[in-house]
XYZ file of C-alpha atoms in Angstrom:
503
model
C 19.046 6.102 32.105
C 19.733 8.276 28.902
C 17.285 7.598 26.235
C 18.396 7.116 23.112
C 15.719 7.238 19.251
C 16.776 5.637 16.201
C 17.736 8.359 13.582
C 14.475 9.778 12.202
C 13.943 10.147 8.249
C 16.082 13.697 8.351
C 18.919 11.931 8.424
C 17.815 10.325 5.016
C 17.885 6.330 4.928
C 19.359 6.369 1.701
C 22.287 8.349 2.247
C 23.231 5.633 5.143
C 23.129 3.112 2.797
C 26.606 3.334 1.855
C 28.910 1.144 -0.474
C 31.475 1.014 2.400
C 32.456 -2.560 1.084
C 35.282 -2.885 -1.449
C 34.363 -4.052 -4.860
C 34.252 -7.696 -5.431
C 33.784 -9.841 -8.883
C 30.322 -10.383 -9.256
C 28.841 -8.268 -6.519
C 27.741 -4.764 -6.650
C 27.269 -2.705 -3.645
C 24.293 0.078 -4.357
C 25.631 4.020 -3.352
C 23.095 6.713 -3.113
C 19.614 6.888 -4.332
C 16.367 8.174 -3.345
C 14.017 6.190 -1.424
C 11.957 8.682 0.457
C 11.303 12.474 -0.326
C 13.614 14.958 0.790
C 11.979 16.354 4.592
C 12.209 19.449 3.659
C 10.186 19.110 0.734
C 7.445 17.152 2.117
C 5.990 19.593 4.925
C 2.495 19.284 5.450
C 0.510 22.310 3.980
C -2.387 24.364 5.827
C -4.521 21.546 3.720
C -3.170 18.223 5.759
C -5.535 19.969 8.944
C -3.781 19.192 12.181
C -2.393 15.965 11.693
C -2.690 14.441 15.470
C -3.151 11.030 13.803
C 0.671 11.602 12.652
C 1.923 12.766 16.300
C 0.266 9.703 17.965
C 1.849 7.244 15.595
C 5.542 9.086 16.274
C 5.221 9.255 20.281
C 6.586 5.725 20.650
C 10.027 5.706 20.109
C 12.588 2.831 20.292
C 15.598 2.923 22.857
C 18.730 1.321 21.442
C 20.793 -1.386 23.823
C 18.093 -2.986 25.715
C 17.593 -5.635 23.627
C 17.335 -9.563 25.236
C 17.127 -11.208 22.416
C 18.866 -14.980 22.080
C 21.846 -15.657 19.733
C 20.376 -18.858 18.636
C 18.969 -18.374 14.993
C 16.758 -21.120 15.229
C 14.371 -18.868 17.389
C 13.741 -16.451 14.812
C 10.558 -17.517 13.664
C 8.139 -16.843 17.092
C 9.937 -14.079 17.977
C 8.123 -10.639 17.664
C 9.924 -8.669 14.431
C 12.246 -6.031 15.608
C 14.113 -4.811 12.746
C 17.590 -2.853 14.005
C 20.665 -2.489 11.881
C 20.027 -4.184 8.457
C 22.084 -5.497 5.475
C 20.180 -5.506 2.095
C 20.761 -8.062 -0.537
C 19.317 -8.465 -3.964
C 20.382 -10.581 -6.629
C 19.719 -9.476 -10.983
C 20.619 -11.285 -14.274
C 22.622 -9.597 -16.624
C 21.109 -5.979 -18.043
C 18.937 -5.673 -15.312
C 20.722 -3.562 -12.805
C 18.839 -0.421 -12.831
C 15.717 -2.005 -11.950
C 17.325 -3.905 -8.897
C 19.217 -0.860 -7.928
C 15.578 1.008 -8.117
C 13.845 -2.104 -6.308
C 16.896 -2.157 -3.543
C 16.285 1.324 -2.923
C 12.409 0.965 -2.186
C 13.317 -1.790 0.140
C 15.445 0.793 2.232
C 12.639 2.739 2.873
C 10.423 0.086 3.437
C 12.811 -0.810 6.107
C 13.321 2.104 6.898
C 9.461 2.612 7.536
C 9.384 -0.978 9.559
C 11.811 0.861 12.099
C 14.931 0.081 10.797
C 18.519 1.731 10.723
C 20.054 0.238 7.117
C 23.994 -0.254 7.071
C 24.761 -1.514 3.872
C 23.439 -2.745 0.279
C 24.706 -5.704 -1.860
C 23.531 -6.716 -5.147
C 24.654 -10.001 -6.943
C 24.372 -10.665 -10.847
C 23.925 -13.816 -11.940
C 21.201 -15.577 -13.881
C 19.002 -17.270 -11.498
C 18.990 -16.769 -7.637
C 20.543 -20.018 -5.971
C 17.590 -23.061 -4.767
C 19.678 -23.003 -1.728
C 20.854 -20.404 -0.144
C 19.668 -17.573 -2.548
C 22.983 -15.948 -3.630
C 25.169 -19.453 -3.522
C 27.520 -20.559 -0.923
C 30.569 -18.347 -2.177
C 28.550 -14.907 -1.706
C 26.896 -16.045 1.379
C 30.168 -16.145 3.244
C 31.023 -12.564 1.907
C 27.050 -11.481 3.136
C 28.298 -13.191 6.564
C 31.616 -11.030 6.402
C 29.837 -7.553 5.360
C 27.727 -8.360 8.434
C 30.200 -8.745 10.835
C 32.153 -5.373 9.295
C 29.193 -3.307 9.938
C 27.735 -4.864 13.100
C 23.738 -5.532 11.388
C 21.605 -7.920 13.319
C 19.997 -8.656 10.242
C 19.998 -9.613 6.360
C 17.105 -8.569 4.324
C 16.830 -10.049 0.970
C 14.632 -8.447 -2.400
C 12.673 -11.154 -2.872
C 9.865 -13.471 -1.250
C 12.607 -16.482 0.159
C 11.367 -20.155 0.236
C 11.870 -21.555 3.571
C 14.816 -23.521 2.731
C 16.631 -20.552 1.429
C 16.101 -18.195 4.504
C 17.073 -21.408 7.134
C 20.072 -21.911 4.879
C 21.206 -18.172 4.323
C 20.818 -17.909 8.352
C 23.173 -20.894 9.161
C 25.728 -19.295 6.797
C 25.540 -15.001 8.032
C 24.409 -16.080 11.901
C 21.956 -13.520 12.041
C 18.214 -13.036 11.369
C 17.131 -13.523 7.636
C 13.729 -12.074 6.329
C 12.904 -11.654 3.412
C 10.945 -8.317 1.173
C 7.394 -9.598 2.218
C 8.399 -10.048 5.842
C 8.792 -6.630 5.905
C 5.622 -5.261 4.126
C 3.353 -7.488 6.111
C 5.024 -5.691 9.196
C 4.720 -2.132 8.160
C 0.979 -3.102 7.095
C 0.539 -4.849 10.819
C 1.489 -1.288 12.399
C -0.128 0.909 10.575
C -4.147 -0.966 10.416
C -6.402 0.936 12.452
C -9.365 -0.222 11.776
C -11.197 -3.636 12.948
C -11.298 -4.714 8.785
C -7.325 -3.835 8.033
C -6.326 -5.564 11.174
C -8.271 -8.640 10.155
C -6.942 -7.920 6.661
C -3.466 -7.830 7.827
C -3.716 -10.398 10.185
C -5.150 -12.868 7.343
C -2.184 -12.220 5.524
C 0.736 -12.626 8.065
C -1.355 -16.184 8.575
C -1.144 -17.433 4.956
C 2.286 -15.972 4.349
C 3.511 -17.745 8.006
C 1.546 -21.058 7.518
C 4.610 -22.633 5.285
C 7.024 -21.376 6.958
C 6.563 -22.990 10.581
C 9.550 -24.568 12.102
C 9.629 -27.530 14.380
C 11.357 -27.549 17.739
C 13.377 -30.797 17.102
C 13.200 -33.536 19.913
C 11.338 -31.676 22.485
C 8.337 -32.401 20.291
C 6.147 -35.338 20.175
C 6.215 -37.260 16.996
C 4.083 -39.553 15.487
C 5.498 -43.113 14.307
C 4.498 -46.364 13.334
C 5.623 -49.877 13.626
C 7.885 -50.883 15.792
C 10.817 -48.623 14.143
C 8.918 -45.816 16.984
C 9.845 -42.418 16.954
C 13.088 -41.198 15.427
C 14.464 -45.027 15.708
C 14.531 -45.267 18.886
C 12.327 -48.270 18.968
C 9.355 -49.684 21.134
C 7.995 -47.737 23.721
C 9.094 -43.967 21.601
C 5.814 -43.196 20.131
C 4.012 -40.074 20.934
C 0.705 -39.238 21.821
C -0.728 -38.759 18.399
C -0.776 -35.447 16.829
C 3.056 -33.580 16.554
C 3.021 -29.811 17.771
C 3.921 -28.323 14.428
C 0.208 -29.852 13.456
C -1.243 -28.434 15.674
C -0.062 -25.322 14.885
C -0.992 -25.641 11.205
C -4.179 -26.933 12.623
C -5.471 -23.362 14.903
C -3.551 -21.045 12.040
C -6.275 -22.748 9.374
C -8.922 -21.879 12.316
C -8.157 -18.722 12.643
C -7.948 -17.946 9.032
C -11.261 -19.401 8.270
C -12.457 -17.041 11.424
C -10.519 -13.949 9.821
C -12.225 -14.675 6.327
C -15.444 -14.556 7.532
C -14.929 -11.815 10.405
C -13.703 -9.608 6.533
C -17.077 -11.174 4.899
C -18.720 -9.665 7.454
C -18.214 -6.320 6.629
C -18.808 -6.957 3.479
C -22.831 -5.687 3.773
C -21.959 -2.575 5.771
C -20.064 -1.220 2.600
C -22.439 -2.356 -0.177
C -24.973 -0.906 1.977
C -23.109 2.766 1.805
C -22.117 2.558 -1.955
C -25.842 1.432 -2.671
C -26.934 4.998 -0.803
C -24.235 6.644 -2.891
C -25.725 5.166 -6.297
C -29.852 5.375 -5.154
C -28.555 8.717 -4.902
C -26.759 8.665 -8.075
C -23.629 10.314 -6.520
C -20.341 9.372 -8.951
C -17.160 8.187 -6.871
C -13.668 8.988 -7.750
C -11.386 6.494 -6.003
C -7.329 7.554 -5.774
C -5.277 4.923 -6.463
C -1.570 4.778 -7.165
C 2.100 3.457 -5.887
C 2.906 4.043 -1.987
C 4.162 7.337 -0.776
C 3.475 9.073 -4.384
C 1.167 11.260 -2.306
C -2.610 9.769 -2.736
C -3.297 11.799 0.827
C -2.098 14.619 0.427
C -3.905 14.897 -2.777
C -7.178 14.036 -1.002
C -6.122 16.671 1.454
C -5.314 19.740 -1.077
C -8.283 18.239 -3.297
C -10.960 18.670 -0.043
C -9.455 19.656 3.029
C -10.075 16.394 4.334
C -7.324 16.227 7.033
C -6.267 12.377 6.621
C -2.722 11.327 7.778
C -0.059 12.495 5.924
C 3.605 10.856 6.255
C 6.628 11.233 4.656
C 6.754 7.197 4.966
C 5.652 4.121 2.659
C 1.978 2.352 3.347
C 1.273 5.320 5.973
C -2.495 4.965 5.590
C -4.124 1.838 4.667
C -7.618 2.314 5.040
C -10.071 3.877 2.673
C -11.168 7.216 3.513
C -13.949 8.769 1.142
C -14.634 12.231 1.506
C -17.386 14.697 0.012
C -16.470 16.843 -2.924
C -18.746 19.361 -5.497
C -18.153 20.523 -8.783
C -18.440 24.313 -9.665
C -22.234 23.471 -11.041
C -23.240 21.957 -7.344
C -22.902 18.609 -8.442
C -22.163 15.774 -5.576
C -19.011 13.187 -5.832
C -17.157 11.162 -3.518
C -13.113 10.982 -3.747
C -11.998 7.653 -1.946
C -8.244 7.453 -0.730
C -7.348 3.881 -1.269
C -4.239 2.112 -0.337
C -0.903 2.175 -1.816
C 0.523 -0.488 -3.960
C 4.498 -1.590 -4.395
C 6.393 -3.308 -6.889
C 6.459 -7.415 -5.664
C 3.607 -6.699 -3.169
C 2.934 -9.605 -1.794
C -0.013 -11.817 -3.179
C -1.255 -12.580 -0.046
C -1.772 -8.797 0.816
C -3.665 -8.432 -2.738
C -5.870 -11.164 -1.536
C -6.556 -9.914 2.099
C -7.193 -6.082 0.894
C -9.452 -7.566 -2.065
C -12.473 -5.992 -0.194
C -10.811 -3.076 0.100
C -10.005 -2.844 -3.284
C -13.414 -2.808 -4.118
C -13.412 0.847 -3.587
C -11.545 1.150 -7.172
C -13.534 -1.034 -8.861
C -16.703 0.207 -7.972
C -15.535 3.384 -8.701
C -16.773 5.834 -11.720
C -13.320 7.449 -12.405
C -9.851 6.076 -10.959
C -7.208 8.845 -10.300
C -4.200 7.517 -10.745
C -1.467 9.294 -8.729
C 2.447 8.960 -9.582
C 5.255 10.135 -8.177
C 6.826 12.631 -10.751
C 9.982 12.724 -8.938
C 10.258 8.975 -8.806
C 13.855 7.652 -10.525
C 10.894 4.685 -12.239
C 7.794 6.463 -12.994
C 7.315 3.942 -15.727
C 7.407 1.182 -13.353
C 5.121 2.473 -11.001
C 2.495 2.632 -13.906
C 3.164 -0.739 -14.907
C 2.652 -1.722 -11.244
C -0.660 -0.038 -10.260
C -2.032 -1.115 -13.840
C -1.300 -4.666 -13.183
C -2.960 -4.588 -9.532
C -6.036 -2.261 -10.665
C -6.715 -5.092 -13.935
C -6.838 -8.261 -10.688
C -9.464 -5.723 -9.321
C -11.406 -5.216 -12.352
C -10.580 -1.521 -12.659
C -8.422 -2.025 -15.937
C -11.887 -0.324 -18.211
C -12.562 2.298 -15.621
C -12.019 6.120 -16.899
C -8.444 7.374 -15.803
C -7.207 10.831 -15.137
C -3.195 10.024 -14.718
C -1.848 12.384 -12.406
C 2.435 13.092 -11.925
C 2.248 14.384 -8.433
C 5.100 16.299 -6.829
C 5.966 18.745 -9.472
C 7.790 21.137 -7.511
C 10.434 18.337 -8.046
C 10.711 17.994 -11.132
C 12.111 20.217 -13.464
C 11.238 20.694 -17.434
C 13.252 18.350 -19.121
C 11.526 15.480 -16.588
C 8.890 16.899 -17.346
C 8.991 16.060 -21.369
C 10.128 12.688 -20.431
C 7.018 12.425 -18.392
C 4.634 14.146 -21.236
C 6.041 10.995 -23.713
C 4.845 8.452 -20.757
C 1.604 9.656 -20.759
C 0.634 12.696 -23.044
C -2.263 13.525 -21.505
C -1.500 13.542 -17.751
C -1.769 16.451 -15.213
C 1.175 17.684 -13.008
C 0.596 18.886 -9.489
C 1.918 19.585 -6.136
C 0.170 18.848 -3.267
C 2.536 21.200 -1.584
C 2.398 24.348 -3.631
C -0.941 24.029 -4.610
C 0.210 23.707 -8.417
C -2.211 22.171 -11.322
C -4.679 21.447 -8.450
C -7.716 24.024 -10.108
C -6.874 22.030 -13.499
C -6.974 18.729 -12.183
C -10.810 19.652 -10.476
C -12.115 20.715 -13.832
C -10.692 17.434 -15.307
C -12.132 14.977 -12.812
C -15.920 16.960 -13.116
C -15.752 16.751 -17.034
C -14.902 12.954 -16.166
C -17.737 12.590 -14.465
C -20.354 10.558 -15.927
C -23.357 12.787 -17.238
C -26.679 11.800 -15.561
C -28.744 9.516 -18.037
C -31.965 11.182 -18.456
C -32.725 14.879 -20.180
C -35.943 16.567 -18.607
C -38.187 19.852 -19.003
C -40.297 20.650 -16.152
C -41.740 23.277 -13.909
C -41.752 22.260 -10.285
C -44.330 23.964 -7.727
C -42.804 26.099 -5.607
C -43.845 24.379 -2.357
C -41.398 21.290 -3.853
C -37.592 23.133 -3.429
C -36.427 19.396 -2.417
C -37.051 18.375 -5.871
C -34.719 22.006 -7.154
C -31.988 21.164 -4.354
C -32.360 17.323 -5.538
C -31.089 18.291 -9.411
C -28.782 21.021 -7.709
C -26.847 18.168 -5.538
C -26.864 15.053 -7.782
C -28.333 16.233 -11.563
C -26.909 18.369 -14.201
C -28.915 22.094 -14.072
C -28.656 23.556 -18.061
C -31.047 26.216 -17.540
C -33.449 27.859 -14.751
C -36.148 30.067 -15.241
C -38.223 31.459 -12.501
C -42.297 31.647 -13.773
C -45.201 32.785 -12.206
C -46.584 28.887 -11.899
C -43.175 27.743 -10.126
C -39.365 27.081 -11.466
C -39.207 25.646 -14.426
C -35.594 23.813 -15.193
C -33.988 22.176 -18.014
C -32.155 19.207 -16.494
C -30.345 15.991 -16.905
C -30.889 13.701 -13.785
C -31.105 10.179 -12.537
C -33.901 7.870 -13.717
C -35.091 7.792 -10.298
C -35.128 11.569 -10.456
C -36.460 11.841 -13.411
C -39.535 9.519 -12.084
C -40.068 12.214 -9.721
C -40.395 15.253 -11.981
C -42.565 13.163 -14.085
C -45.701 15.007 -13.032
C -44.205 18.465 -13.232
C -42.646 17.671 -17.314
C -43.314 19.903 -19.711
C -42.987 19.636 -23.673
C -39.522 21.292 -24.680
């Protein structure tokens, strides 16, 4: 048997998403945009370490035409999601077509990261999407002919669909219908690694599933009363009590009261490592900033840390701090947190809350965006909006427009009147990256208490203790031991009390 891979991300998603459809009133049908960064551009430097986290997550590869699956529609919902060939379908009021076009092409490559091969893109204008079937009755039978023309197994629409409008859009295109959030949760379900992200992730698919459960029609039992019995069929119809679809509901709230406290659980092993970090007074930078704008990479040209780096959205969800020092010897922590997305579904903000944690507890917030991004205003807006539910909003900011080699000067003066005071790097060329160091150390908050002392020399913990977490101004080596003018920590400076000198 020949084996045959889905095309990989050098064949660019968005350039397959083509507007192969003729124009129709109404409906618009997206051409080429860019969802993901050009491969070529985003090789991993000498910085990104070896990267075998990367090759394990690309040795599984699909093979096309063995697929089982039923026709029948109706089975959708506890089937396993395996996206294929996809039709995307967004729908805009008037004046807003740039931002769907922008949104539309994010969902490509979020598809496109969920395993997907997209055929086509649709967009709709009109003022309000339709209670029924989403894009009304009239579209929905084009959608079902676009379909057909292109051979996708299934429609993907821009938006979080209510029940009733994803069973209704499926009995009118006869194919799969999922909606944006379907697809996040699944990227997010195989990418967790750890024991918290897949209870995190897990949590989520729960809440976002429990509403949407389907019964199986007559091959349930059913509850009734009276003599009417169970769908009319009089005496003798009733069940045994409970119908199957409660049950359900019933072990999905079970495990997600399980989950919840399985996430509280870990809950004391990371206030127990940030309350080392501040007994030891050491500052924390957490990176935060819109998926695939290059948060790891940074980490990894900022300290060498090695953490997965893909040319992919959501590729690492879970925090990874690593140790950093300023030029003076000073101690900080940079924490790689994960990406956020325009619509990201409230029931992932509510899962990762834990995670999230990470930025508020933070001392400075680094706020990555991608400089080559057709919306760098939006993913601002975004990241703001998620980092204010978090409590971060107050937190010191150092804005940073990553991917610079792609940008060229005039986007770069559009980008200086979005935020004047922001720093442009590459991961990849190394560019701005000295700058940005000597911004994030002046950011750093200065330790609270000045001292004077002159410490024995038989006590070099207490010199290597203002070297790693205090603020050294001066050193002078005396006959009686080393006597240093110092800002440090109050517990510190507790310490050095017996050794303080007048000024």
């Amino acid at each position: 048997m020949t084996e045959t891979t889905t095309p990989s991300t050098d064949d660019h998603t968005v350039d397959r998403v083509l507007a192969g459809a003729e124009k129709r009133s109404d409906v618009h049908v997206f051409g080429a945009a860019q969802a993901l960064q050009d491969e070529s551009t985003a090789s991993h430097g000498s910085t990104d370490g070896a990267q075998w986290d990367l090759e394990d997550r690309h040795a599984l590869r699909r093979v096309g035409g063995l697929s089982t699956e039923l026709e029948d529609v109706t089975e959708v919902e506890y089937r396993q999601l395996r996206l294929e060939n996809v039709v995307l379908v967004g729908v805009y009021p008037q004046g807003a077509q740039e931002d769907a076009e922008n949104s539309l092409r994010e969902l490509a490559a979020l598809a496109e990261t969920a395993g997907a091969v997209v055929l086509d893109g649709v967009l709709q204008r009109r003022p309000h999407p339709d209670a029924a079937t989403y894009l009304g009755r009239g579209k929905a039978q084009e959608l079902k002919d676009i379909v057909a023309a292109v051979g996708a197994d299934t429609v993907i629409a821009d938006t979080e669909l209510a029940p009733s409008q994803r069973r209704a859009l499926e009995d009118v295109v006869k194919v799969k219908v999922i909606d944006r959030t379907t697809v996040i949760l699944d990227i997010f379900s195989q990418h967790a690694k750890s024991r918290e992200g897949k209870a995190q992730v897990e949590l989520a698919q729960l809440e976002y599933l429990l509403p949407r459960l389907r019964g199986w029609g007559d091959s349930m039992s059913r509850q009734a009363g009276g003599q009417v019995g169970a769908g009319g069929a009089g005496m003798g119809s009733r069940g045994p009590g409970e119908t199957k679809i409660e049950l359900d509901r019933r072990r999905i709230r079970t495990k997600m009261a399980l989950l919840r406290r399985q996430i509280r659980d870990f809950g004391p092993a990371r206030e127990a490592k940030r309350a080392e970090r501040k007994r030891n007074a050491i500052p924390s930078v957490a990176i935060a900033g819109y998926t695939n704008a290059g948060k790891s990479s940074l980490l990894n040209a900022l300290t060498s840390a090695g953490v997965l780096v893909e040319n992919a959205l959501f590729a690492t969800l879970d925090a990874t701090v690593r140790r950093s020092e300023t030029e003076d010897g000073r101690v900080y922590t940079l924490t790689d947190t994960v990406g956020f997305v325009r619509d990201l579904p409230h029931q992932l903000v509510e899962a990762f809350r834990s995670t999230l944690e990470e930025v508020g507890e933070a001392d400075v917030v680094l706020h990555v965006v991608d400089g080559s991004h057709p919306d760098p205003a939006g993913q601002l807006q975004t990241v703001r909006d998620v980092l204010g539910d978090v409590g971060a909003r107050d937190l010191p900011e150092i804005v940073v427009f990553n991917k610079a080699d792609l940008i060229d000067e005039d986007e770069r003066l559009v980008l200086r009147g979005l935020q004047p005071q922001a720093h442009f790097v590459s991961s990849r060329s190394g560019e701005g990256i000295a700058e940005l160091r000597a911004a994030i150390e002046d950011a750093l908050p200065k330790p609270a208490v000045e001292v004077h002392a002159v410490i024995p020399y038989d006590r070099g913990d207490l010199v290597a203790a203002i070297h790693e977490s205090g603020m050294l101004l001066a050193v002078d080596h005396r006959e009686e031991g080393t006597a240093v003018h110092a800002r440090v920590s109050e517990r510190l400076a507790a310490e050095l009390a017996p050794f303080a000198t007048p000024e």
